[in-house]
mmCIF file of C-alpha atoms and ligand atoms in Angstrom:
data_model
loop_
_atom_site.group_PDB
_atom_site.id
_atom_site.type_symbol
_atom_site.label_atom_id
_atom_site.label_comp_id
_atom_site.label_asym_id
_atom_site.label_seq_id
_atom_site.Cartn_x
_atom_site.Cartn_y
_atom_site.Cartn_z
ATOM 1 C CA MET U 38 0.007 0.063 -0.017
ATOM 2 C CA ARG U 39 1.000 3.665 -0.266
ATOM 3 C CA ILE U 40 1.022 5.285 3.142
ATOM 4 C CA PHE U 41 1.163 9.166 3.502
ATOM 5 C CA VAL U 42 2.687 10.045 6.775
ATOM 6 C CA THR U 43 2.426 13.524 8.318
ATOM 7 C CA GLY U 44 5.169 14.404 10.853
ATOM 8 C CA GLY U 45 7.293 11.620 9.678
ATOM 9 C CA ALA U 46 10.515 13.412 10.636
ATOM 10 C CA GLY U 47 9.442 13.759 14.385
ATOM 11 C CA PHE U 48 9.852 11.135 17.132
ATOM 12 C CA ILE U 49 6.900 8.749 16.452
ATOM 13 C CA GLY U 50 6.471 9.614 12.905
ATOM 14 C CA SER U 51 10.143 8.631 12.113
ATOM 15 C CA ALA U 52 9.771 5.397 13.913
ATOM 16 C CA LEU U 53 6.720 4.595 11.890
ATOM 17 C CA VAL U 54 8.481 5.512 8.617
ATOM 18 C CA ARG U 55 11.577 3.298 9.494
ATOM 19 C CA HIS U 56 9.282 0.494 10.645
ATOM 20 C CA LEU U 57 7.271 0.583 7.442
ATOM 21 C CA ILE U 58 10.342 0.679 5.092
ATOM 22 C CA GLU U 59 12.491 -1.812 7.043
ATOM 23 C CA ASN U 60 9.619 -4.359 7.865
ATOM 24 C CA THR U 61 7.080 -4.199 5.377
ATOM 25 C CA GLY U 62 6.648 -3.763 1.496
ATOM 26 C CA HIS U 63 4.596 -0.570 1.803
ATOM 27 C CA GLU U 64 5.628 2.749 0.067
ATOM 28 C CA VAL U 65 5.825 5.785 2.131
ATOM 29 C CA LEU U 66 5.559 9.539 1.565
ATOM 30 C CA ASN U 67 6.733 11.546 4.419
ATOM 31 C CA PHE U 68 5.149 14.825 4.565
ATOM 32 C CA ASP U 69 6.732 17.315 7.259
ATOM 33 C CA LYS U 70 7.321 20.889 7.713
ATOM 34 C CA LEU U 71 10.540 20.407 9.624
ATOM 35 C CA THR U 72 9.829 22.620 12.605
ATOM 36 C CA TYR U 73 12.237 22.726 15.380
ATOM 37 C CA ALA U 74 11.047 19.282 16.419
ATOM 38 C CA GLY U 75 11.617 17.578 12.962
ATOM 39 C CA THR U 76 14.800 16.469 11.564
ATOM 40 C CA LEU U 77 15.618 14.311 8.499
ATOM 41 C CA THR U 78 18.461 12.584 10.569
ATOM 42 C CA THR U 79 15.690 10.562 12.108
ATOM 43 C CA VAL U 80 14.964 8.778 8.729
ATOM 44 C CA GLU U 81 18.432 8.828 7.329
ATOM 45 C CA ALA U 82 18.446 4.974 7.747
ATOM 46 C CA VAL U 83 15.668 4.478 5.190
ATOM 47 C CA ALA U 84 15.925 7.628 2.806
ATOM 48 C CA GLY U 85 17.838 5.741 0.181
ATOM 49 C CA SER U 86 14.862 3.262 -0.180
ATOM 50 C CA ASP U 87 13.082 3.559 -3.577
ATOM 51 C CA ARG U 88 9.779 3.023 -1.580
ATOM 52 C CA TYR U 89 10.473 6.127 0.413
ATOM 53 C CA ARG U 90 9.982 9.936 -0.559
ATOM 54 C CA PHE U 91 9.942 13.106 1.284
ATOM 55 C CA VAL U 92 8.011 16.292 0.707
ATOM 56 C CA GLN U 93 8.531 19.348 2.950
ATOM 57 C CA GLY U 94 5.214 21.015 3.539
ATOM 58 C CA ASP U 95 2.850 22.439 6.068
ATOM 59 C CA ILE U 96 -0.429 20.617 6.994
ATOM 60 C CA CYS U 97 -2.103 24.033 7.225
ATOM 61 C CA ASP U 98 -1.232 24.804 3.611
ATOM 62 C CA ALA U 99 -4.083 23.271 1.604
ATOM 63 C CA ASP U 100 -2.284 23.622 -1.824
ATOM 64 C CA ALA U 101 0.663 21.845 -0.640
ATOM 65 C CA VAL U 102 -1.174 19.057 0.976
ATOM 66 C CA HIS U 103 -3.519 18.709 -2.148
ATOM 67 C CA ALA U 104 -0.447 18.538 -4.424
ATOM 68 C CA ALA U 105 1.310 15.922 -2.408
ATOM 69 C CA ILE U 106 -1.871 13.678 -1.900
ATOM 70 C CA ALA U 107 -2.710 13.950 -5.700
ATOM 71 C CA GLY U 108 0.882 13.051 -6.698
ATOM 72 C CA PHE U 109 1.276 10.003 -4.219
ATOM 73 C CA ARG U 110 -2.378 8.706 -4.450
ATOM 74 C CA PRO U 111 -2.292 7.123 -0.982
ATOM 75 C CA ASP U 112 -4.257 4.154 0.232
ATOM 76 C CA ILE U 113 -3.751 5.259 3.851
ATOM 77 C CA VAL U 114 -3.207 8.696 5.402
ATOM 78 C CA THR U 115 -1.642 8.337 8.799
ATOM 79 C CA HIS U 116 -1.649 11.929 10.469
ATOM 80 C CA LEU U 117 0.988 12.419 13.193
ATOM 81 C CA ALA U 118 2.154 16.022 12.353
ATOM 82 C CA ALA U 119 1.395 18.217 15.585
ATOM 83 C CA GLU U 120 2.843 20.520 17.965
ATOM 84 C CA SER U 121 3.440 18.117 20.796
ATOM 85 C CA HIS U 122 5.171 19.592 23.929
ATOM 86 C CA VAL U 123 2.816 20.397 26.710
ATOM 87 C CA ASP U 124 5.191 22.916 28.333
ATOM 88 C CA ARG U 125 5.421 24.786 24.868
ATOM 89 C CA SER U 126 1.525 24.905 24.786
ATOM 90 C CA ILE U 127 1.476 26.760 28.096
ATOM 91 C CA ASP U 128 3.985 29.487 26.798
ATOM 92 C CA GLY U 129 2.331 29.753 23.191
ATOM 93 C CA PRO U 130 -1.014 27.991 22.692
ATOM 94 C CA GLY U 131 -1.664 29.707 19.428
ATOM 95 C CA ALA U 132 0.644 27.353 17.382
ATOM 96 C CA PHE U 133 -1.157 24.363 18.883
ATOM 97 C CA VAL U 134 -4.526 25.506 17.693
ATOM 98 C CA GLN U 135 -3.057 26.282 14.339
ATOM 99 C CA THR U 136 -1.244 23.023 13.677
ATOM 100 C CA ASN U 137 -3.244 20.710 15.679
ATOM 101 C CA VAL U 138 -6.782 21.859 14.885
ATOM 102 C CA VAL U 139 -6.548 23.893 11.665
ATOM 103 C CA GLY U 140 -3.897 21.564 10.356
ATOM 104 C CA THR U 141 -6.038 18.389 10.992
ATOM 105 C CA TYR U 142 -8.975 20.174 9.417
ATOM 106 C CA THR U 143 -6.834 20.900 6.395
ATOM 107 C CA MET U 144 -5.977 17.204 6.304
ATOM 108 C CA LEU U 145 -9.309 15.978 6.527
ATOM 109 C CA ALA U 146 -10.726 18.266 3.867
ATOM 110 C CA GLU U 147 -7.835 17.352 1.335
ATOM 111 C CA ALA U 148 -8.212 13.593 2.139
ATOM 112 C CA ARG U 149 -11.874 13.754 1.638
ATOM 113 C CA ALA U 150 -11.755 15.589 -1.628
ATOM 114 C CA TYR U 151 -9.249 12.921 -2.877
ATOM 115 C CA TRP U 152 -11.336 10.140 -1.574
ATOM 116 C CA GLN U 153 -14.270 11.271 -3.258
ATOM 117 C CA GLY U 154 -12.464 11.170 -6.518
ATOM 118 C CA ILE U 155 -11.187 7.614 -6.446
ATOM 119 C CA ALA U 156 -12.562 4.400 -7.688
ATOM 120 C CA ASP U 157 -15.107 2.556 -5.620
ATOM 121 C CA SER U 158 -12.830 -0.356 -4.533
ATOM 122 C CA GLU U 159 -10.083 2.224 -3.575
ATOM 123 C CA ARG U 160 -12.747 4.280 -1.729
ATOM 124 C CA GLN U 161 -13.687 1.249 0.323
ATOM 125 C CA ALA U 162 -10.130 0.464 1.341
ATOM 126 C CA PHE U 163 -8.923 4.014 2.050
ATOM 127 C CA ARG U 164 -8.268 4.983 5.699
ATOM 128 C CA PHE U 165 -7.698 8.181 7.448
ATOM 129 C CA HIS U 166 -5.789 7.345 10.609
ATOM 130 C CA HIS U 167 -5.328 10.161 13.192
ATOM 131 C CA ILE U 168 -2.707 9.663 16.030
ATOM 132 C CA SER U 169 -3.886 11.323 19.215
ATOM 133 C CA THR U 170 -3.157 11.178 23.051
ATOM 134 C CA ASP U 171 -4.594 9.766 26.159
ATOM 135 C CA GLU U 172 -4.198 13.266 27.636
ATOM 136 C CA VAL U 173 -7.591 14.301 25.992
ATOM 137 C CA TYR U 174 -9.288 12.160 28.846
ATOM 138 C CA GLY U 175 -7.904 14.340 31.486
ATOM 139 C CA SER U 176 -6.486 13.299 34.713
ATOM 140 C CA LEU U 177 -7.086 10.088 36.768
ATOM 141 C CA GLY U 178 -7.038 9.579 40.514
ATOM 142 C CA ASP U 179 -5.214 6.785 42.182
ATOM 143 C CA THR U 180 -7.243 4.031 40.578
ATOM 144 C CA GLY U 181 -8.957 3.414 37.215
ATOM 145 C CA LEU U 182 -8.032 3.359 33.605
ATOM 146 C CA PHE U 183 -8.960 5.335 30.413
ATOM 147 C CA THR U 184 -10.991 3.379 28.036
ATOM 148 C CA GLU U 185 -12.271 4.366 24.562
ATOM 149 C CA ASP U 186 -15.526 5.358 26.232
ATOM 150 C CA THR U 187 -13.965 7.702 28.891
ATOM 151 C CA PRO U 188 -15.366 11.156 28.347
ATOM 152 C CA TYR U 189 -13.073 13.871 27.009
ATOM 153 C CA ASP U 190 -11.714 16.446 29.607
ATOM 154 C CA PRO U 191 -8.541 17.840 28.352
ATOM 155 C CA ARG U 192 -6.692 20.285 30.803
ATOM 156 C CA SER U 193 -3.700 21.710 28.842
ATOM 157 C CA PRO U 194 -3.736 23.793 25.719
ATOM 158 C CA TYR U 195 -1.894 20.884 24.089
ATOM 159 C CA SER U 196 -4.380 18.386 25.153
ATOM 160 C CA ALA U 197 -7.399 20.631 24.330
ATOM 161 C CA SER U 198 -6.004 21.044 20.661
ATOM 162 C CA LYS U 199 -5.635 17.326 20.295
ATOM 163 C CA ALA U 200 -9.289 16.875 21.555
ATOM 164 C CA GLY U 201 -10.413 19.466 19.027
ATOM 165 C CA SER U 202 -8.671 17.458 16.286
ATOM 166 C CA ASP U 203 -10.112 14.046 17.416
ATOM 167 C CA HIS U 204 -13.650 15.610 17.274
ATOM 168 C CA LEU U 205 -13.066 16.923 13.832
ATOM 169 C CA VAL U 206 -11.845 13.467 12.546
ATOM 170 C CA SER U 207 -14.973 11.815 14.243
ATOM 171 C CA ALA U 208 -17.108 14.353 12.485
ATOM 172 C CA TRP U 209 -15.779 13.708 9.148
ATOM 173 C CA GLY U 210 -16.407 10.065 9.582
ATOM 174 C CA HIS U 211 -20.106 10.565 10.797
ATOM 175 C CA THR U 212 -20.948 13.483 8.493
ATOM 176 C CA TYR U 213 -19.071 12.501 5.265
ATOM 177 C CA GLY U 214 -18.468 8.785 5.654
ATOM 178 C CA LEU U 215 -14.693 9.242 5.540
ATOM 179 C CA PRO U 216 -13.313 5.856 6.834
ATOM 180 C CA VAL U 217 -11.515 7.249 9.796
ATOM 181 C CA LEU U 218 -9.553 5.516 12.794
ATOM 182 C CA VAL U 219 -8.316 7.397 15.854
ATOM 183 C CA THR U 220 -5.635 6.017 18.299
ATOM 184 C CA ASN U 221 -5.009 7.532 21.695
ATOM 185 C CA CYS U 222 -1.846 6.418 23.190
ATOM 186 C CA SER U 223 0.181 6.920 26.209
ATOM 187 C CA ASN U 224 3.641 8.514 26.803
ATOM 188 C CA ASN U 225 6.106 7.114 24.277
ATOM 189 C CA TYR U 226 9.986 6.777 24.793
ATOM 190 C CA GLY U 227 12.646 5.450 22.846
ATOM 191 C CA PRO U 228 15.367 6.378 20.059
ATOM 192 C CA TYR U 229 15.220 9.856 18.517
ATOM 193 C CA HIS U 230 13.016 11.421 21.171
ATOM 194 C CA PHE U 231 13.527 15.237 21.256
ATOM 195 C CA PRO U 232 15.704 15.970 24.277
ATOM 196 C CA GLU U 233 13.076 18.376 25.716
ATOM 197 C CA LYS U 234 10.936 15.417 26.833
ATOM 198 C CA LEU U 235 11.515 13.786 30.225
ATOM 199 C CA ILE U 236 13.522 10.703 29.397
ATOM 200 C CA PRO U 237 15.919 12.102 27.053
ATOM 201 C CA LEU U 238 16.303 15.324 28.990
ATOM 202 C CA MET U 239 17.380 13.567 32.060
ATOM 203 C CA ILE U 240 19.933 11.332 30.144
ATOM 204 C CA ALA U 241 21.373 14.524 28.590
ATOM 205 C CA LYS U 242 21.430 16.568 31.865
ATOM 206 C CA ALA U 243 22.827 13.515 33.811
ATOM 207 C CA LEU U 244 25.602 13.128 31.415
ATOM 208 C CA ALA U 245 26.286 16.889 31.533
ATOM 209 C CA GLY U 246 26.667 16.912 35.266
ATOM 210 C CA ASP U 247 23.625 19.215 35.559
ATOM 211 C CA PRO U 248 20.729 19.068 38.110
ATOM 212 C CA LEU U 249 18.029 16.703 37.225
ATOM 213 C CA PRO U 250 14.818 18.787 37.585
ATOM 214 C CA VAL U 251 11.767 16.900 38.660
ATOM 215 C CA TYR U 252 8.362 18.509 38.747
ATOM 216 C CA GLY U 253 7.114 18.820 42.404
ATOM 217 C CA LYS U 254 7.409 15.562 44.099
ATOM 218 C CA GLY U 255 7.672 13.702 40.909
ATOM 219 C CA ASP U 256 4.591 11.624 41.824
ATOM 220 C CA GLN U 257 2.745 12.090 38.513
ATOM 221 C CA VAL U 258 2.069 8.764 36.939
ATOM 222 C CA ARG U 259 2.398 8.004 33.343
ATOM 223 C CA ASP U 260 1.951 4.770 31.440
ATOM 224 C CA TRP U 261 5.132 4.393 29.341
ATOM 225 C CA LEU U 262 5.109 2.905 25.726
ATOM 226 C CA TYR U 263 8.156 1.957 23.860
ATOM 227 C CA VAL U 264 7.829 3.740 20.398
ATOM 228 C CA GLU U 265 8.519 0.526 18.513
ATOM 229 C CA ASP U 266 5.721 -1.162 20.204
ATOM 230 C CA HIS U 267 3.645 1.992 19.283
ATOM 231 C CA VAL U 268 4.308 1.808 15.685
ATOM 232 C CA ARG U 269 3.347 -1.909 15.344
ATOM 233 C CA ALA U 270 0.050 -0.816 16.820
ATOM 234 C CA LEU U 271 -0.321 1.912 14.334
ATOM 235 C CA GLN U 272 0.334 -0.643 11.416
ATOM 236 C CA ALA U 273 -2.279 -3.069 13.029
ATOM 237 C CA VAL U 274 -4.956 -0.318 13.252
ATOM 238 C CA PHE U 275 -4.625 1.120 9.896
ATOM 239 C CA GLU U 276 -4.281 -2.405 8.149
ATOM 240 C CA ARG U 277 -7.109 -4.081 10.193
ATOM 241 C CA GLY U 278 -8.941 -1.623 12.400
ATOM 242 C CA ARG U 279 -12.512 -1.037 11.970
ATOM 243 C CA PRO U 280 -13.343 2.360 10.399
ATOM 244 C CA GLY U 281 -15.142 4.718 12.700
ATOM 245 C CA ARG U 282 -13.327 3.145 15.790
ATOM 246 C CA THR U 283 -11.037 4.354 18.443
ATOM 247 C CA TYR U 284 -8.160 2.298 19.835
ATOM 248 C CA ASN U 285 -6.330 3.123 23.009
ATOM 249 C CA VAL U 286 -2.661 2.222 22.949
ATOM 250 C CA GLY U 287 -0.801 1.708 26.211
ATOM 251 C CA GLY U 288 2.396 0.049 27.486
ATOM 252 C CA ASN U 289 1.002 -1.538 30.637
ATOM 253 C CA ASN U 290 3.845 0.301 32.440
ATOM 254 C CA GLU U 291 2.631 2.781 34.986
ATOM 255 C CA LYS U 292 5.488 4.531 36.571
ATOM 256 C CA GLN U 293 5.870 7.625 38.683
ATOM 257 C CA ASN U 294 8.144 10.354 37.147
ATOM 258 C CA ILE U 295 10.491 9.973 40.092
ATOM 259 C CA THR U 296 10.829 6.375 39.575
ATOM 260 C CA VAL U 297 11.571 6.890 35.815
ATOM 261 C CA VAL U 298 14.306 9.351 36.776
ATOM 262 C CA HIS U 299 15.856 6.863 39.338
ATOM 263 C CA THR U 300 15.816 3.960 37.001
ATOM 264 C CA ILE U 301 17.603 6.101 34.238
ATOM 265 C CA CYS U 302 20.177 7.153 36.963
ATOM 266 C CA ALA U 303 20.653 3.544 38.042
ATOM 267 C CA ILE U 304 21.417 2.489 34.443
ATOM 268 C CA LEU U 305 23.694 5.184 33.919
ATOM 269 C CA ASP U 306 25.684 4.505 37.111
ATOM 270 C CA ARG U 307 26.175 0.813 35.745
ATOM 271 C CA VAL U 308 26.926 1.594 32.082
ATOM 272 C CA ARG U 309 28.645 5.004 32.306
ATOM 273 C CA PRO U 310 29.650 5.644 35.893
ATOM 274 C CA ARG U 311 30.475 9.070 36.992
ATOM 275 C CA THR U 312 34.033 9.706 37.089
ATOM 276 C CA ASP U 313 33.903 11.093 40.662
ATOM 277 C CA GLY U 314 32.395 7.855 42.005
ATOM 278 C CA GLY U 315 29.162 9.501 42.797
ATOM 279 C CA SER U 316 25.525 8.372 41.761
ATOM 280 C CA TYR U 317 23.498 10.372 39.047
ATOM 281 C CA ALA U 318 20.625 10.266 41.499
ATOM 282 C CA ASP U 319 22.535 12.829 43.656
ATOM 283 C CA GLN U 320 21.791 15.275 40.774
ATOM 284 C CA ILE U 321 17.956 15.012 41.282
ATOM 285 C CA ILE U 322 16.399 18.317 42.430
ATOM 286 C CA SER U 323 12.616 19.201 42.845
ATOM 287 C CA VAL U 324 11.509 22.230 40.873
ATOM 288 C CA ALA U 325 8.099 24.112 40.930
ATOM 289 C CA ASP U 326 5.338 21.780 39.343
ATOM 290 C CA ARG U 327 4.000 22.488 35.909
ATOM 291 C CA PRO U 328 0.684 24.554 36.017
ATOM 292 C CA GLY U 329 -2.260 22.215 35.639
ATOM 293 C CA HIS U 330 -0.248 19.130 35.802
ATOM 294 C CA ASP U 331 -2.325 16.107 35.409
ATOM 295 C CA LYS U 332 -1.668 13.557 38.079
ATOM 296 C CA ARG U 333 -2.033 10.252 36.467
ATOM 297 C CA TYR U 334 -2.694 8.732 33.096
ATOM 298 C CA ALA U 335 -3.173 4.937 32.479
ATOM 299 C CA ILE U 336 -4.576 3.198 29.599
ATOM 300 C CA ASP U 337 -6.891 0.154 29.119
ATOM 301 C CA ALA U 338 -5.551 -1.266 25.995
ATOM 302 C CA THR U 339 -7.951 -4.353 26.012
ATOM 303 C CA ARG U 340 -9.759 -3.315 22.763
ATOM 304 C CA ILE U 341 -6.632 -3.232 20.549
ATOM 305 C CA ARG U 342 -5.450 -6.610 22.164
ATOM 306 C CA ASP U 343 -8.732 -8.391 21.638
ATOM 307 C CA GLU U 344 -9.731 -7.058 18.364
ATOM 308 C CA LEU U 345 -6.278 -6.718 16.545
ATOM 309 C CA GLY U 346 -4.037 -9.043 18.646
ATOM 310 C CA TRP U 347 -1.558 -6.103 19.534
ATOM 311 C CA GLU U 348 0.343 -6.243 22.737
ATOM 312 C CA PRO U 349 3.584 -4.463 23.735
ATOM 313 C CA ARG U 350 6.748 -6.383 23.656
ATOM 314 C CA GLU U 351 8.723 -4.168 25.849
ATOM 315 C CA THR U 352 8.493 -3.796 29.813
ATOM 316 C CA PHE U 353 9.596 -0.382 30.914
ATOM 317 C CA GLU U 354 12.869 -1.905 32.314
ATOM 318 C CA THR U 355 13.711 -3.472 28.919
ATOM 319 C CA GLY U 356 12.730 -0.333 26.953
ATOM 320 C CA VAL U 357 14.381 2.143 29.101
ATOM 321 C CA GLU U 358 17.625 0.146 29.135
ATOM 322 C CA LYS U 359 17.583 0.158 25.300
ATOM 323 C CA THR U 360 16.737 3.860 25.138
ATOM 324 C CA VAL U 361 19.681 4.957 27.678
ATOM 325 C CA ARG U 362 22.027 2.865 25.519
ATOM 326 C CA TRP U 363 20.853 4.263 22.283
ATOM 327 C CA TYR U 364 21.279 7.797 23.727
ATOM 328 C CA LEU U 365 24.951 6.858 24.796
ATOM 329 C CA ASP U 366 25.540 5.498 21.251
ATOM 330 C CA HIS U 367 24.065 8.465 19.372
ATOM 331 C CA GLU U 368 25.415 11.564 21.054
ATOM 332 C CA ASP U 369 26.072 13.188 17.581
ATOM 333 C CA TRP U 370 22.309 13.057 17.114
ATOM 334 C CA TRP U 371 21.184 14.657 20.316
ATOM 335 C CA ARG U 372 24.137 16.931 21.432
ATOM 336 C CA PRO U 373 23.598 19.499 18.634
ATOM 337 C CA LEU U 374 19.932 19.881 19.595
ATOM 338 C CA VAL U 375 20.891 20.373 23.399
ATOM 339 C CA ALA U 376 23.402 22.881 22.222
ATOM 340 C CA ALA U 377 20.661 24.670 20.575
ATOM 341 C CA LYS U 378 18.918 25.019 23.964
ATOM 342 C CA ALA U 379 16.247 22.336 23.504
ATOM 343 C CA THR U 380 16.724 21.446 27.150
ATOM 344 C CA GLU U 381 15.649 24.850 28.581
ATOM 345 C CA ARG U 382 12.695 24.856 31.012
ATOM 346 C CA ARG U 383 9.380 25.955 29.338
ATOM 347 C CA GLY U 384 5.820 26.367 30.403
ATOM 348 C CA VAL U 385 6.083 27.966 33.908
ATOM 349 C CA ALA U 386 3.267 30.382 33.059
HETATM 350 P P1 NAD L 47 7.319 15.414 17.484
HETATM 351 O O1 NAD L 47 6.953 16.797 18.245
HETATM 352 O O2 NAD L 47 8.500 14.655 17.776
HETATM 353 O O3 NAD L 47 7.092 15.466 15.951
HETATM 354 C C1 NAD L 47 6.191 16.262 15.291
HETATM 355 C C2 NAD L 47 6.601 16.374 13.882
HETATM 356 O O4 NAD L 47 5.529 17.101 13.088
HETATM 357 C C3 NAD L 47 7.868 17.068 13.457
HETATM 358 O O5 NAD L 47 8.483 16.266 12.603
HETATM 359 C C4 NAD L 47 7.325 18.482 12.956
HETATM 360 O O6 NAD L 47 8.380 18.958 12.036
HETATM 361 C C5 NAD L 47 6.036 18.039 12.270
HETATM 362 N N1 NAD L 47 5.164 19.302 12.113
HETATM 363 C C6 NAD L 47 4.745 20.006 13.148
HETATM 364 N N2 NAD L 47 4.072 20.986 12.642
HETATM 365 C C7 NAD L 47 3.869 20.626 11.287
HETATM 366 C C8 NAD L 47 2.989 21.264 10.234
HETATM 367 N N3 NAD L 47 2.361 22.432 10.395
HETATM 368 N N4 NAD L 47 2.953 20.723 9.039
HETATM 369 C C9 NAD L 47 3.754 19.621 8.874
HETATM 370 N N5 NAD L 47 4.603 19.011 9.781
HETATM 371 C C10 NAD L 47 4.537 19.624 11.074
HETATM 372 O O7 NAD L 47 5.856 14.561 18.000
HETATM 373 P P2 NAD L 47 5.864 13.104 18.285
HETATM 374 O O8 NAD L 47 6.131 12.756 19.763
HETATM 375 O O9 NAD L 47 6.437 12.301 17.261
HETATM 376 O O10 NAD L 47 4.060 12.998 18.171
HETATM 377 C C11 NAD L 47 3.634 12.526 16.991
HETATM 378 C C12 NAD L 47 1.927 12.423 17.213
HETATM 379 O O11 NAD L 47 1.836 11.581 18.328
HETATM 380 C C13 NAD L 47 1.497 13.762 17.585
HETATM 381 O O12 NAD L 47 0.206 13.954 16.918
HETATM 382 C C14 NAD L 47 1.318 13.761 19.048
HETATM 383 O O13 NAD L 47 0.176 14.583 19.379
HETATM 384 C C15 NAD L 47 0.867 12.159 19.236
HETATM 385 N N6 NAD L 47 1.270 11.699 20.539
HETATM 386 C C16 NAD L 47 2.529 11.778 21.042
HETATM 387 C C17 NAD L 47 2.929 11.065 22.207
HETATM 388 C C18 NAD L 47 4.189 11.065 22.788
HETATM 389 O O14 NAD L 47 4.625 10.398 23.782
HETATM 390 N N7 NAD L 47 5.190 11.549 22.139
HETATM 391 C C19 NAD L 47 1.826 10.559 23.125
HETATM 392 C C20 NAD L 47 0.574 10.694 22.510
HETATM 393 C C21 NAD L 47 0.287 11.151 21.138
#
């Protein structure tokens, strides 16, 4: 099949692009604006494939989206392009509304126009797959899990903009019959994660000998999903998912942030010990919490397991070990991003 991937130079999109080229026979068009969060070094390993092509463009630019879709004639659109960093959404929410809401609208309008013009059999098989977050469901207390039926209750400008985009996708399915799919996933981690996000940020700061800033007591709980498990889930959904359906994707790996940071420090102590004999955990400090910080997210991924046979392969322990080792082996990828101040604190409002 021909898969049109938006945001394929970012963290999850690039993992999907690499997976599709390396492990399937699908063709891929990567449509990405290359914002601060996107770099083509993430897809260098597959860029030479004759099943891969790249178009630099903005999902808010209807003409550019139209031309790219018309030229590629996709069977599937997987839509990952977004502004994705919660802290940035606190400082500058406008960009999130523009890219995540208006951009998704533009993708839907162009996908629909294309879909209406193709042959019947192609129209039946076409899918528009929107990639979203569990943050649209709001925050959980100490117990309970988000299911696909949990009411939306977004709390940050980021999650509100993603919730808006999810509703647009659902509306295009109901109103126009566009065969849409939505996945809502938990926090991803793994290779090529931009070093402003928790796990790579802590690795970079630990190695630099800097303080490791943890919001408040670090007792916020996230359900960690290894990015390569996630992209296998995405493939299962766009190949076999039922149009109109939502699938939650989670890693069955609930951890408090402070536990995540201690785990990273313990791995670094073992594989790259500090020269002064100290532990990286000594660098941990508490900083003022993020405004409106959600307490706990946790996913019930029963539907995707029962209907599509997907399950995560990595535990948090195996995935984070792979991730730390990847960052140690790929300093040439992330050090320039750190030098460009990607690790500065944002979103203090
Ligand atoms: P990312 O920030 O790493 O990458 C986003 C990509 O989109 C970048 O390559 C960027 O250049 C591109 N982009 C941004 N604005 C664009 C525009 N206007 N036009 C075209 N391209 C544009 O994000 P990510 O972590 O890979 O997340 C991908 C998707 O998954 C997002 O929709 C996000 O909301 C969702 N998601 C992410 C997580 C996570 O833990 N990372 C969890 C749940 C859902």
